[in-house]
Coordinates of C-alpha atoms in Angstrom, one line a residue:
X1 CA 116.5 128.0 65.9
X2 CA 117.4 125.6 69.0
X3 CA 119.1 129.0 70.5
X4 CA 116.7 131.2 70.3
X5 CA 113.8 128.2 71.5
X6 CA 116.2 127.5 74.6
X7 CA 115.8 130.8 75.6
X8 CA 112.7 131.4 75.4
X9 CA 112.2 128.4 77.7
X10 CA 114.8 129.6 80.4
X11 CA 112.9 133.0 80.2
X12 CA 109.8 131.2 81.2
X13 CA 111.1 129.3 83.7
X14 CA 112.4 132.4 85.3
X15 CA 109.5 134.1 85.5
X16 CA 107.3 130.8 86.2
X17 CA 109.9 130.6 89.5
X18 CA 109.5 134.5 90.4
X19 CA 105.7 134.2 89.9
X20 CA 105.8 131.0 92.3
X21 CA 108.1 133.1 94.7
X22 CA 105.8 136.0 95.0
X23 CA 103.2 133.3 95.3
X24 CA 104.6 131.5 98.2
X25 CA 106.0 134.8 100.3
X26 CA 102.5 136.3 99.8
X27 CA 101.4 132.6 101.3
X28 CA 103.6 132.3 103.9
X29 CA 106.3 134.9 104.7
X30 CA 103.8 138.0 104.9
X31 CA 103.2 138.4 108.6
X32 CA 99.3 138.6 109.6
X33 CA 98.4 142.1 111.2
X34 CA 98.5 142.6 114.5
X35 CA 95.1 142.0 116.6
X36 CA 95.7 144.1 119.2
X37 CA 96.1 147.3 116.7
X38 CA 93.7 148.2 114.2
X39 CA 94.5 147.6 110.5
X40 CA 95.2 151.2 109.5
X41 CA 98.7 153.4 109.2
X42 CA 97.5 154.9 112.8
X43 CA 98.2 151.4 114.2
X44 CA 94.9 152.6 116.9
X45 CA 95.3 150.4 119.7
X46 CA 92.4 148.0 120.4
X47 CA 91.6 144.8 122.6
X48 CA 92.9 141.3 122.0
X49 CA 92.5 138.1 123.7
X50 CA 93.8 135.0 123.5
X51 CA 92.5 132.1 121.3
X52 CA 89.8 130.2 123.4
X53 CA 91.6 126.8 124.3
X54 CA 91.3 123.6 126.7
X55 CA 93.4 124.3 129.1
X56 CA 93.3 121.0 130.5
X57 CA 95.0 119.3 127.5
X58 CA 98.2 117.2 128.3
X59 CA 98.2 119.1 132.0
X60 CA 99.3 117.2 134.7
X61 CA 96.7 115.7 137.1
X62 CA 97.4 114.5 140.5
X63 CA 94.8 111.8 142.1
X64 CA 94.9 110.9 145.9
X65 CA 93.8 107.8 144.6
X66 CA 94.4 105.2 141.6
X67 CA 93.8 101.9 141.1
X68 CA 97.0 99.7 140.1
X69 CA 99.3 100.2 142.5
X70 CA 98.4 96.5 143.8
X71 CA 96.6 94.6 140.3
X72 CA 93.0 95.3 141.3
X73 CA 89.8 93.7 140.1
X74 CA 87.2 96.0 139.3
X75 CA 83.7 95.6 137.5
X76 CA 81.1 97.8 135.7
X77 CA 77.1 97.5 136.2
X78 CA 74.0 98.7 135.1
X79 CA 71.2 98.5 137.5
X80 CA 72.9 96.3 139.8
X81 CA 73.7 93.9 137.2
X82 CA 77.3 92.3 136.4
X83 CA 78.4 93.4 133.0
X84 CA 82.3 92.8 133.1
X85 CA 85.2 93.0 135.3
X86 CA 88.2 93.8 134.4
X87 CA 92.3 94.0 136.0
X88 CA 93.7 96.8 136.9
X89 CA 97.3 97.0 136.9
X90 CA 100.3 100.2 136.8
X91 CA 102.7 98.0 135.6
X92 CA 101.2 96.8 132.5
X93 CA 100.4 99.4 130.0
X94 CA 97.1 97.9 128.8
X95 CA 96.0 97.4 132.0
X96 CA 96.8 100.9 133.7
X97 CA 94.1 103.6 134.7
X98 CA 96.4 106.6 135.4
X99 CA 95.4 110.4 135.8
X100 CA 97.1 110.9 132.9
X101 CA 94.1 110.0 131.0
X102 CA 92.3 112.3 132.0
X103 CA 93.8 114.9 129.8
X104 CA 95.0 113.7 126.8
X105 CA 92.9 113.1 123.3
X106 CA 88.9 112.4 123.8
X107 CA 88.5 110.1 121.3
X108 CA 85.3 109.0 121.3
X109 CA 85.9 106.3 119.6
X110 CA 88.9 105.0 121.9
X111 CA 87.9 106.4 125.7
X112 CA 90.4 105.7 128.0
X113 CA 90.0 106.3 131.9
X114 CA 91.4 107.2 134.9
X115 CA 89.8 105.3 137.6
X116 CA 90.2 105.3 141.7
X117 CA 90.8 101.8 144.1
X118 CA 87.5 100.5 144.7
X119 CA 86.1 102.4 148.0
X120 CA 85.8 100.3 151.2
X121 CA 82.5 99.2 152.9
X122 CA 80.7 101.6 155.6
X123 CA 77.9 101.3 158.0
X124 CA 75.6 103.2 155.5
X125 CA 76.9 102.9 152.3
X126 CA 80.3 103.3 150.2
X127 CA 81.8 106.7 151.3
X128 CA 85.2 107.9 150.3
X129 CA 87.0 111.0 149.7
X130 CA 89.1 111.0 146.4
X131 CA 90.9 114.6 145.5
X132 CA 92.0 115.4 141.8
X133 CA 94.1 118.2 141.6
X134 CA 94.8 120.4 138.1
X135 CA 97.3 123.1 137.7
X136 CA 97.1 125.2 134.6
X137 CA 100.6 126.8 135.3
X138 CA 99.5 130.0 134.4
X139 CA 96.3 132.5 134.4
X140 CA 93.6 131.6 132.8
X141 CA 89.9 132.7 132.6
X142 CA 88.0 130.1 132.2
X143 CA 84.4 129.5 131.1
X144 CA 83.3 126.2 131.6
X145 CA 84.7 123.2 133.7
X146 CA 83.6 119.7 132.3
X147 CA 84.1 116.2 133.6
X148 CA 82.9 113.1 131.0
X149 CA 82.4 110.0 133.3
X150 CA 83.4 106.2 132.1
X151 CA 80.4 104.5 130.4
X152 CA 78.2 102.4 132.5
X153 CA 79.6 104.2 135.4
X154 CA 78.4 106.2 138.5
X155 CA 78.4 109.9 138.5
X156 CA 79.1 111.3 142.2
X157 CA 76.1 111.8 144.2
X158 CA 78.4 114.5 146.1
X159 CA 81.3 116.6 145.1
X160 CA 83.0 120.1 144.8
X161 CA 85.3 121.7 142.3
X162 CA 87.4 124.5 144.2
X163 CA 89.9 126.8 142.4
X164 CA 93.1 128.7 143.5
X165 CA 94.4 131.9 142.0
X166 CA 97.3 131.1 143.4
X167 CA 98.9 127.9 142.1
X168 CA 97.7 126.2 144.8
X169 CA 98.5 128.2 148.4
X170 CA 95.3 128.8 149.0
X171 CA 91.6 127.3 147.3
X172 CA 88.2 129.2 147.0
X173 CA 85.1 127.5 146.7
X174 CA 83.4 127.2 142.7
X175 CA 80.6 125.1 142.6
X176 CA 79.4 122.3 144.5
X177 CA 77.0 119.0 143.9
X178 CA 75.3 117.0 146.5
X179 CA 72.1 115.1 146.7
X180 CA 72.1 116.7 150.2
X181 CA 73.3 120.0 149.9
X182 CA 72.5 121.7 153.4
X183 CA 73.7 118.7 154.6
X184 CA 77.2 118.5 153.3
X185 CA 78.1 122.1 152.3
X186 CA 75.7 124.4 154.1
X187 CA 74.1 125.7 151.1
X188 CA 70.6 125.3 149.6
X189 CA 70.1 123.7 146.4
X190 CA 69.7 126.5 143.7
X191 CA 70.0 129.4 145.9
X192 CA 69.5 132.5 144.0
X193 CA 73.0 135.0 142.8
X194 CA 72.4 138.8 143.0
X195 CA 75.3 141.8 141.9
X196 CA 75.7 141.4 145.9
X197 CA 76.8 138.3 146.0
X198 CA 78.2 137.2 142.4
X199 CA 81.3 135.1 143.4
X200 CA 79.5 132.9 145.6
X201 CA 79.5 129.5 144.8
X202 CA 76.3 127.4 144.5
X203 CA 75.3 123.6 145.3
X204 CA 73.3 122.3 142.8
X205 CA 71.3 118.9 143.6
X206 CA 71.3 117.0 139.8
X207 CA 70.2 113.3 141.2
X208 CA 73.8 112.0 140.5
X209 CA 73.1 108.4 141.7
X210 CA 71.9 107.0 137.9
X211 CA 73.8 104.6 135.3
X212 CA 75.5 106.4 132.8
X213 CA 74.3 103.9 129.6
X214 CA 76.0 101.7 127.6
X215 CA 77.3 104.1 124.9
X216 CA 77.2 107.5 126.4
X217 CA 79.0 108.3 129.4
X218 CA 77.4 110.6 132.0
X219 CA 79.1 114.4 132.0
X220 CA 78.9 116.8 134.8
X221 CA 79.8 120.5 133.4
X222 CA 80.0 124.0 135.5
X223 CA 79.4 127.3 133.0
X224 CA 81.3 130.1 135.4
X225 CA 79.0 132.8 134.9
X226 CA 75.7 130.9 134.6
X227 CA 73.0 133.2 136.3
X228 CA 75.8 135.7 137.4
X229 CA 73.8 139.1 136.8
X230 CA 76.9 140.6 135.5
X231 CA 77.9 138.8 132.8
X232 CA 76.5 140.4 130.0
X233 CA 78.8 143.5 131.2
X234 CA 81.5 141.0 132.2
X235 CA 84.2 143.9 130.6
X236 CA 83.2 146.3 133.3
X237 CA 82.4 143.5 136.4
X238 CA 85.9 143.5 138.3
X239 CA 84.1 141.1 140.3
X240 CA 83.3 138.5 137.5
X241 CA 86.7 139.2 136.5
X242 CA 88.4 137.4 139.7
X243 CA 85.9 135.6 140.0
X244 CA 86.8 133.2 136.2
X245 CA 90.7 133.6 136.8
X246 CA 92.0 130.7 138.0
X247 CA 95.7 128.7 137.8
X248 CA 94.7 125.5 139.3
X249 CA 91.4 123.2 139.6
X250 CA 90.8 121.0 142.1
X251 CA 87.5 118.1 142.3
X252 CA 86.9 116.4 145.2
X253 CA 84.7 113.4 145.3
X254 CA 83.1 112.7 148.6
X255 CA 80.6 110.5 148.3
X256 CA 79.9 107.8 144.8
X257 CA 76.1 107.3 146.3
X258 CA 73.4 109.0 148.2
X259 CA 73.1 108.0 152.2
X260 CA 71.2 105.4 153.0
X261 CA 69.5 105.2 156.4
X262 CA 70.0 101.8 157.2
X263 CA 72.8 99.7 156.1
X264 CA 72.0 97.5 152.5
X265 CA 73.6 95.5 150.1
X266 CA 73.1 95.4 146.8
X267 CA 71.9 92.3 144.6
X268 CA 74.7 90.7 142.4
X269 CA 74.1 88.4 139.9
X270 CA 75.4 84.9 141.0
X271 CA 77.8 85.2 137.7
X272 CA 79.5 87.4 139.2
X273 CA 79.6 85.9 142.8
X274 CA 80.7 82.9 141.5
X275 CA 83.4 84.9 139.6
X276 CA 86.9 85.8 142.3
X277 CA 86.0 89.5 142.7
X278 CA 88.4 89.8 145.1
X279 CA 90.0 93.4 145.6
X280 CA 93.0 93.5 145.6
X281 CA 93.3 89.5 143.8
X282 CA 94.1 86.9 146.0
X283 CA 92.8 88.2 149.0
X284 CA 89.4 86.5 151.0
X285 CA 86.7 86.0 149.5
X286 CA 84.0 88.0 151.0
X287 CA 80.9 89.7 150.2
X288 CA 81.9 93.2 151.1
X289 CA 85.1 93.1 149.3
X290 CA 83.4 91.3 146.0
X291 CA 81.2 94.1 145.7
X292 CA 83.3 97.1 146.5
X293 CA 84.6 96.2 142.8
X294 CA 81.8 98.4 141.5
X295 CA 82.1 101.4 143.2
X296 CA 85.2 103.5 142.5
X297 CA 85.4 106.6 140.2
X298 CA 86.0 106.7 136.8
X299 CA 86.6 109.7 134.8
X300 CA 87.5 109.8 131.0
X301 CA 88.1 113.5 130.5
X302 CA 88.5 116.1 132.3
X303 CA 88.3 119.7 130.7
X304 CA 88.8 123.5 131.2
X305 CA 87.5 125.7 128.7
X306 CA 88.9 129.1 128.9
X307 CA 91.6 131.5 127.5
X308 CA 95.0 132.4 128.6
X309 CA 94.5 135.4 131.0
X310 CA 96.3 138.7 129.5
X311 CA 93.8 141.5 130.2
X312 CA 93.0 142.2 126.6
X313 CA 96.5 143.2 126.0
X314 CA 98.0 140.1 124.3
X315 CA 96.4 137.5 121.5
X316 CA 98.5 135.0 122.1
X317 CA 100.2 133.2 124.5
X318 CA 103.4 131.6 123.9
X319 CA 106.1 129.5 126.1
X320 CA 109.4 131.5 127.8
X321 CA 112.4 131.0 126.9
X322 CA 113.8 130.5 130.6
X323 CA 112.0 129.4 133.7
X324 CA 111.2 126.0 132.3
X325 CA 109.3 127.1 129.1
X326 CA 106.1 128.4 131.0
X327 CA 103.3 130.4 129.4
X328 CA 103.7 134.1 129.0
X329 CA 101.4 136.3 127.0
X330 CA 103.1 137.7 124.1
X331 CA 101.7 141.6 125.6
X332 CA 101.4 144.5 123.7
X333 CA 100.0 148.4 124.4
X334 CA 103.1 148.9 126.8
X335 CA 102.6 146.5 128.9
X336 CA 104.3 144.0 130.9
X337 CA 103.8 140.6 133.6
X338 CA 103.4 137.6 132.8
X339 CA 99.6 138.6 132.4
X340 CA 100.1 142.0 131.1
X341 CA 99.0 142.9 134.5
X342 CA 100.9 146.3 134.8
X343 CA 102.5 148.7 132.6
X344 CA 106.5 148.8 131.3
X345 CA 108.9 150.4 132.5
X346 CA 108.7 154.0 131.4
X347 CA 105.6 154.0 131.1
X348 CA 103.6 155.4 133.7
X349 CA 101.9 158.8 132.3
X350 CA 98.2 156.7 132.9
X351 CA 97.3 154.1 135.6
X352 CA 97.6 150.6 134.1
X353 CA 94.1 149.0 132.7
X354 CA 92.5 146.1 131.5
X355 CA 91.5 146.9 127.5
X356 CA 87.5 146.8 127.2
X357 CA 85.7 147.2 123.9
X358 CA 85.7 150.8 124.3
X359 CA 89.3 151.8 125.3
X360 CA 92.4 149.7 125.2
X361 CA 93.7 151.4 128.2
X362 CA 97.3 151.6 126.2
X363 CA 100.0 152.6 128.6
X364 CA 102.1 156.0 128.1
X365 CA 105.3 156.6 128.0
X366 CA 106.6 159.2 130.5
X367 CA 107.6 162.7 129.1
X368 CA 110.8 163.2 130.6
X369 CA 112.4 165.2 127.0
X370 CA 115.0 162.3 126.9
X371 CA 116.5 163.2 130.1
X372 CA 115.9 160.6 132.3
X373 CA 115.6 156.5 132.5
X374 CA 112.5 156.0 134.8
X375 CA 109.7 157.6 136.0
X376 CA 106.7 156.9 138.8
X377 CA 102.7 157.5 138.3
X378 CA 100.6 160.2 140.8
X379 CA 97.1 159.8 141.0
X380 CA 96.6 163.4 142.5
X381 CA 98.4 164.8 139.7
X382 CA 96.7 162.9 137.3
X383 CA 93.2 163.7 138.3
X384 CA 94.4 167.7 138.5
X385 CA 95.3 166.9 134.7
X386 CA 91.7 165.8 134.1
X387 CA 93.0 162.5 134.2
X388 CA 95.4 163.0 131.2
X389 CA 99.1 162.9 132.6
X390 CA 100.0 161.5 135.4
X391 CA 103.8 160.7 135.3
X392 CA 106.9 162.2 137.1
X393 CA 110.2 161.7 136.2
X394 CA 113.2 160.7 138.1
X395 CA 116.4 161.3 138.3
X396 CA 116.7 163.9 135.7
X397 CA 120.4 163.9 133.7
X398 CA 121.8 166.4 131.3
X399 CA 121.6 169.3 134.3
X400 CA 117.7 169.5 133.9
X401 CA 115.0 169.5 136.5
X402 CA 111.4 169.3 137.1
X403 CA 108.6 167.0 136.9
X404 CA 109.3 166.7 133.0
X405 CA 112.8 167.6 132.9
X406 CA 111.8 170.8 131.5
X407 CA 113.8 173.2 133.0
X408 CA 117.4 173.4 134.0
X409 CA 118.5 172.7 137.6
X410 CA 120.0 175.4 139.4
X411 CA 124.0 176.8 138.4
X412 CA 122.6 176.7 134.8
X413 CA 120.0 177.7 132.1
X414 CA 118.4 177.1 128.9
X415 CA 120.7 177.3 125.6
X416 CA 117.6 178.4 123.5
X417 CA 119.5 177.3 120.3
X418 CA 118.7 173.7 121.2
X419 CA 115.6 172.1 121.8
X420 CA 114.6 171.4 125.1
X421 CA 115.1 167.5 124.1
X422 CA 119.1 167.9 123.7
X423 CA 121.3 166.7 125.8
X424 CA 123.4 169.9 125.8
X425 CA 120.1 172.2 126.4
X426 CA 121.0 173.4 129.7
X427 CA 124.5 175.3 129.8
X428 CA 126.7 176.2 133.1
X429 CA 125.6 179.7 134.7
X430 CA 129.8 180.1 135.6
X431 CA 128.8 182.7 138.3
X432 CA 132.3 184.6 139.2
X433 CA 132.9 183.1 142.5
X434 CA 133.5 186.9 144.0
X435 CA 131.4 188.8 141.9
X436 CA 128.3 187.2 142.0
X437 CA 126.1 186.9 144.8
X438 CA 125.0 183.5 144.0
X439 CA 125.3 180.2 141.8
X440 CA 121.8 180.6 140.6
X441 CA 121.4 182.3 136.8
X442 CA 118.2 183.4 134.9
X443 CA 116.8 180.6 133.6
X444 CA 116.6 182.3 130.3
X445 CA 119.5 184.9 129.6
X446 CA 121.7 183.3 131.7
X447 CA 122.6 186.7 133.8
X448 CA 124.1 186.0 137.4
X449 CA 123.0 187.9 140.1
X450 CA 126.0 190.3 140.5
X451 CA 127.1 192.3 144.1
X452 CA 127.2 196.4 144.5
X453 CA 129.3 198.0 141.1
X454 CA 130.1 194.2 139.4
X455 CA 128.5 193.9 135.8
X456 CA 128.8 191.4 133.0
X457 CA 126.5 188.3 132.2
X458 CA 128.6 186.5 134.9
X459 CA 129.6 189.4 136.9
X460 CA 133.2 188.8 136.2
X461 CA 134.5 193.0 135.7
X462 CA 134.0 196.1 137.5
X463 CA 131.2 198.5 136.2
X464 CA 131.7 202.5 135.1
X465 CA 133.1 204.0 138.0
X466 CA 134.0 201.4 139.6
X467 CA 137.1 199.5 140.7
X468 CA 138.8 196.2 142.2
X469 CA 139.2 196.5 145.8
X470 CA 140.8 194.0 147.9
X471 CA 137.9 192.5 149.6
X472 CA 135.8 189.3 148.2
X473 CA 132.7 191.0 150.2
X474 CA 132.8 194.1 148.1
X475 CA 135.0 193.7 144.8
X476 CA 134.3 196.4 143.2
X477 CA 134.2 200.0 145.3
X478 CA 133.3 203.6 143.0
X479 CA 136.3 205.3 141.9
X480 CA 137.6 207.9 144.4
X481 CA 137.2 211.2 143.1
X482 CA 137.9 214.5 144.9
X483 CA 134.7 216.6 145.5
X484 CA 134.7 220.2 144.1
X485 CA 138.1 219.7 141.8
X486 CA 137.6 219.7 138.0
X487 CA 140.7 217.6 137.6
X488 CA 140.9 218.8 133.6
X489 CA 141.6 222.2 135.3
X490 CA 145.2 223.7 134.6
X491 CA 144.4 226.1 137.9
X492 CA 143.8 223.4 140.2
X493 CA 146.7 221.3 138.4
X494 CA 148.9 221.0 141.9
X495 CA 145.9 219.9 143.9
X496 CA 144.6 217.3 141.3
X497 CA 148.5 215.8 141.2
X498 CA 148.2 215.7 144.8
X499 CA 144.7 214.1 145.1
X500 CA 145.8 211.5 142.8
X501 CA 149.1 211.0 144.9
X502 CA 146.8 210.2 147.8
X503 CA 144.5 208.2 146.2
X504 CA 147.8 206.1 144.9
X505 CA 149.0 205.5 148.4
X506 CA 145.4 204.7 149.2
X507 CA 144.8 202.3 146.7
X508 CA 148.2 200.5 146.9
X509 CA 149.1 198.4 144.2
X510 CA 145.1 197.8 143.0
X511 CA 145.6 199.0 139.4
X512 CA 142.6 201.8 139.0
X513 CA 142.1 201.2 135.1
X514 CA 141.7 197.7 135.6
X515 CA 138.0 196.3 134.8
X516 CA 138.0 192.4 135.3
X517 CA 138.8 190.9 138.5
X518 CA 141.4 188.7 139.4
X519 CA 141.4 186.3 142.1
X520 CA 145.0 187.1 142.3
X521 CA 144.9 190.8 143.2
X522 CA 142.8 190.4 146.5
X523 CA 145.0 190.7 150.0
X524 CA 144.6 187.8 152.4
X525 CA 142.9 190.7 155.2
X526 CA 140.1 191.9 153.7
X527 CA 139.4 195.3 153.4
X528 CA 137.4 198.2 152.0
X529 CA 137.5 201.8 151.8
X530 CA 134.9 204.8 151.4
X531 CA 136.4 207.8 149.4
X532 CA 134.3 211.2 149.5

């Protein structure tokens, strides 16, 4: 009984681990259908994007200005009022405020901040310019650019957020915020955006001077296509289009508060006064200096909402494998570029286009009939097509010619026992050098073009009646015959003996039974004769 009762228990085992097996590849190991096709045998092509990401995350940031680099006091205030102060110092971990923290993890639990050196004094007020620079390393369209101020902070009473589509040659403007927009940037607050003038880049005037409180921090946050008039059809807006792609970011701050007309200084509590709020420590202790501790910038997060630009030919994104790991969309529909920005090789029968909702714009192959490598695109030809084929190949192989390769080039033609795709579709004409008038065959029998009294398909022999002479210009001449003579005559015997005689002597050693020619038999003076 043990036997039988072992077995039965391996059995199950078995088929417990096949059952988990099945279990586990259905799990994991089946790959998820494609987004960018639809989910049919057809494999239709359709549009993909992206997942939406922040962009921002763990990118490098470069400030013009951080505090640390000499152990710094700095202090925070509401209203005017001392709360703490604080050292700030590069060297010790716990006591840096790099630009590093401005994209890593927003806990909101655990905020950590980059902050600027404290600003110096001026005439009429605390003014300083402080540049933070992004780069995304790659094309993105972004959506919403946000930047989450340090509790108990100011937010800028002026700045601007530029963008470059160009890692960083050249900057466009994106949005701008002042207390005093004609003032700084030439713009009026809340100006109005038509179709006409959709990528211009407004000022908006938000009263940035206040107190961020005690437990939440002030946030400043630009939606691109807020009050762009094209944005519901943002698929068919080219415009809107350049206008969100972006590869780097740039904020400057250029002013913490709003201008005062005369010059002021702010009330401190005498806790703080009596406090060394030197900046940098150790250095006199003045007014000006104890109170430029407040006013610097502090930013805890900075963020770019958006999705890896790939012109609705790619859903993901994913790092190359050269060229320093950098982003590449994974693109599909024939496409290629790092942004799927243009079509692959071989495959320009359509003008490349960005997938919409409607049409994926898929890019075609070329139909070259497997006789060439490459091909171009030609708008005229693809608007005479009614816009459905475009291509032309180039450099045709396998003896065929044509925009297609569809037809043999010339000194051959079409062996119509292969397809037109075969390499060996298109055979040799083999034109007799002397008895053809040219190289060129029909395209479809294959019959050269043969000179006066030459037949065959390569008019290589002499026809009825004919034949060889000596002479490349006329190979074949018509037999001579003597007029009024019936050679088969027995009366006329002697004079048909002697015609022939003569026409021996005439004819030399050109054999007159002879019907294909032979390169050999033709004299080096070329001749012909006439025979009546």
């Amino acid at each position: 009984m043990r036997a039988p009762l072992l077995l039965m228990v391996a059995v199950a085992a078995v088929a417990a681990s096949a059952a988990e097996q099945d279990f586990r590849s259905k799990l994991f190991l089946d790959e998820p259908a494609d987004p960018c096709y639809e989910d049919n045998a057809q494999l239709r092509p359709r549009r993909c994007i992206p997942d939406f990401v922040n962009a921002a995350f763990k990118r490098t940031v470069l400030a013009s200005s951080t505090c640390g680099a000499v152990p710094t006091r700095y202090c925070e205030s509401t209203g005017g009022k001392a709360e703490a102060c604080q050292v700030c110092d590069a060297n010790q971990a716990k006591l840096a405020h790099p630009a590093t923290h401005l994209t890593d993890l927003n806990n909101p639990n655990n905020l950590t901040c980059w902050r600027s050196e404290p600003m110096q004094a001026h005439p009429y007020g605390y003014q300083d310019n402080v540049t933070l620079v992004l780069s995304l390393d790659k094309t993105y369209e972004l959506t919403y650019i946000s930047l989450q101020f340090c509790a108990r902070r100011f937010k800028p009473d002026s700045m601007a957020i530029y963008k470059s589509v160009d890692y960083g040659n050249t900057w466009q403007a994106f949005q701008f915020y002042s207390s005093t927009c004609r003032k700084d940037y030439g713009k009026a607050p809340r100006a109005n955006i038509t179709k006409a003038n959709e990528q211009e880049a407004l000022c908006v005037d938000v009263h940035r001077a206040d107190f961020g409180s005690n437990s939440v921090a002030a946030r400043v946050a630009f939606s691109t296509l807020e009050g762009r008039p094209s944005a519901a059809d943002f698929d068919n807006s080219p415009v809107l289009q350049d206008w969100v792609t972006a590869t780097d970011i740039k904020v400057v701050f250029n002013r913490l508060q709003p201008p005062q007309q005369t010059p002021r200084v702010e009330p401190v509590a005498d806790d703080a006064l009596s406090s060394n709020l030197l900046t940098p420590l150790n250095e006199s202790d003045q007014a000006g200096d104890r109170f430029s501790s407040f006013y610097h910038y502090a930013v805890s997060d900075l963020a770019v909402g958006g999705r890896c630009k790939c012109n609705g030919h790619a859903s993901k994104c994913l790092p190359s494998a050269r060229d320093n790991g950098q982003l590449l969309c994974d693109c599909r529909h024939n496409t290629a570029g790092r942004d799927c920005e243009k079509c692959k090789q071989f495959h320009f029968d359509r003008p490349w286009g960005r997938a919409t909702l409607k049409d994926a714009n898929e890019c075609k192959a070329c139909n070259c009939n497997n006789h060439a490598r490459g091909c171009r695109f030609n708008m005229e030809l693809y608007k005479l097509s009614g816009r459905v084929s475009g291509g032309i190949c180039l450099k045709c192989r396998h003896f065929t010619a044509g925009r297609h390769c569809h037809y043999c080039r010339e000194g051959y033609y079409r062996d119509n026992t292969k397809p037109i795709t075969n390499r060996k579709a298109c055979k040799p004409c083999g034109c007799h050098p002397i008895g053809s008038s040219g190289k060129t065959c029909n395209q479809t029998s294959g019959q050269c073009p043969c000179k006066d009294g030459v037949t065959g398909t390569t008019c290589n022999r002499c026809a009825k009646d004919y034949i060889q002479s000596r002479s490349h210009i006329a190979p074949c001449i018509r037999a001579p015959m003597t007029s009024g003579y019936d050679l088969g005559s027995q009366a006329d015997t002697g004079t048909a003996a002697a015609a022939a005689a003569v026409a021996k002597d005439q004819c030399g050693a050109c054999p007159a039974a002879a019907k294909r020619l032979n390169m050999n038999k033709y004299c080096r003076k070329d001749f012909g004769k006439n025979f009546s």
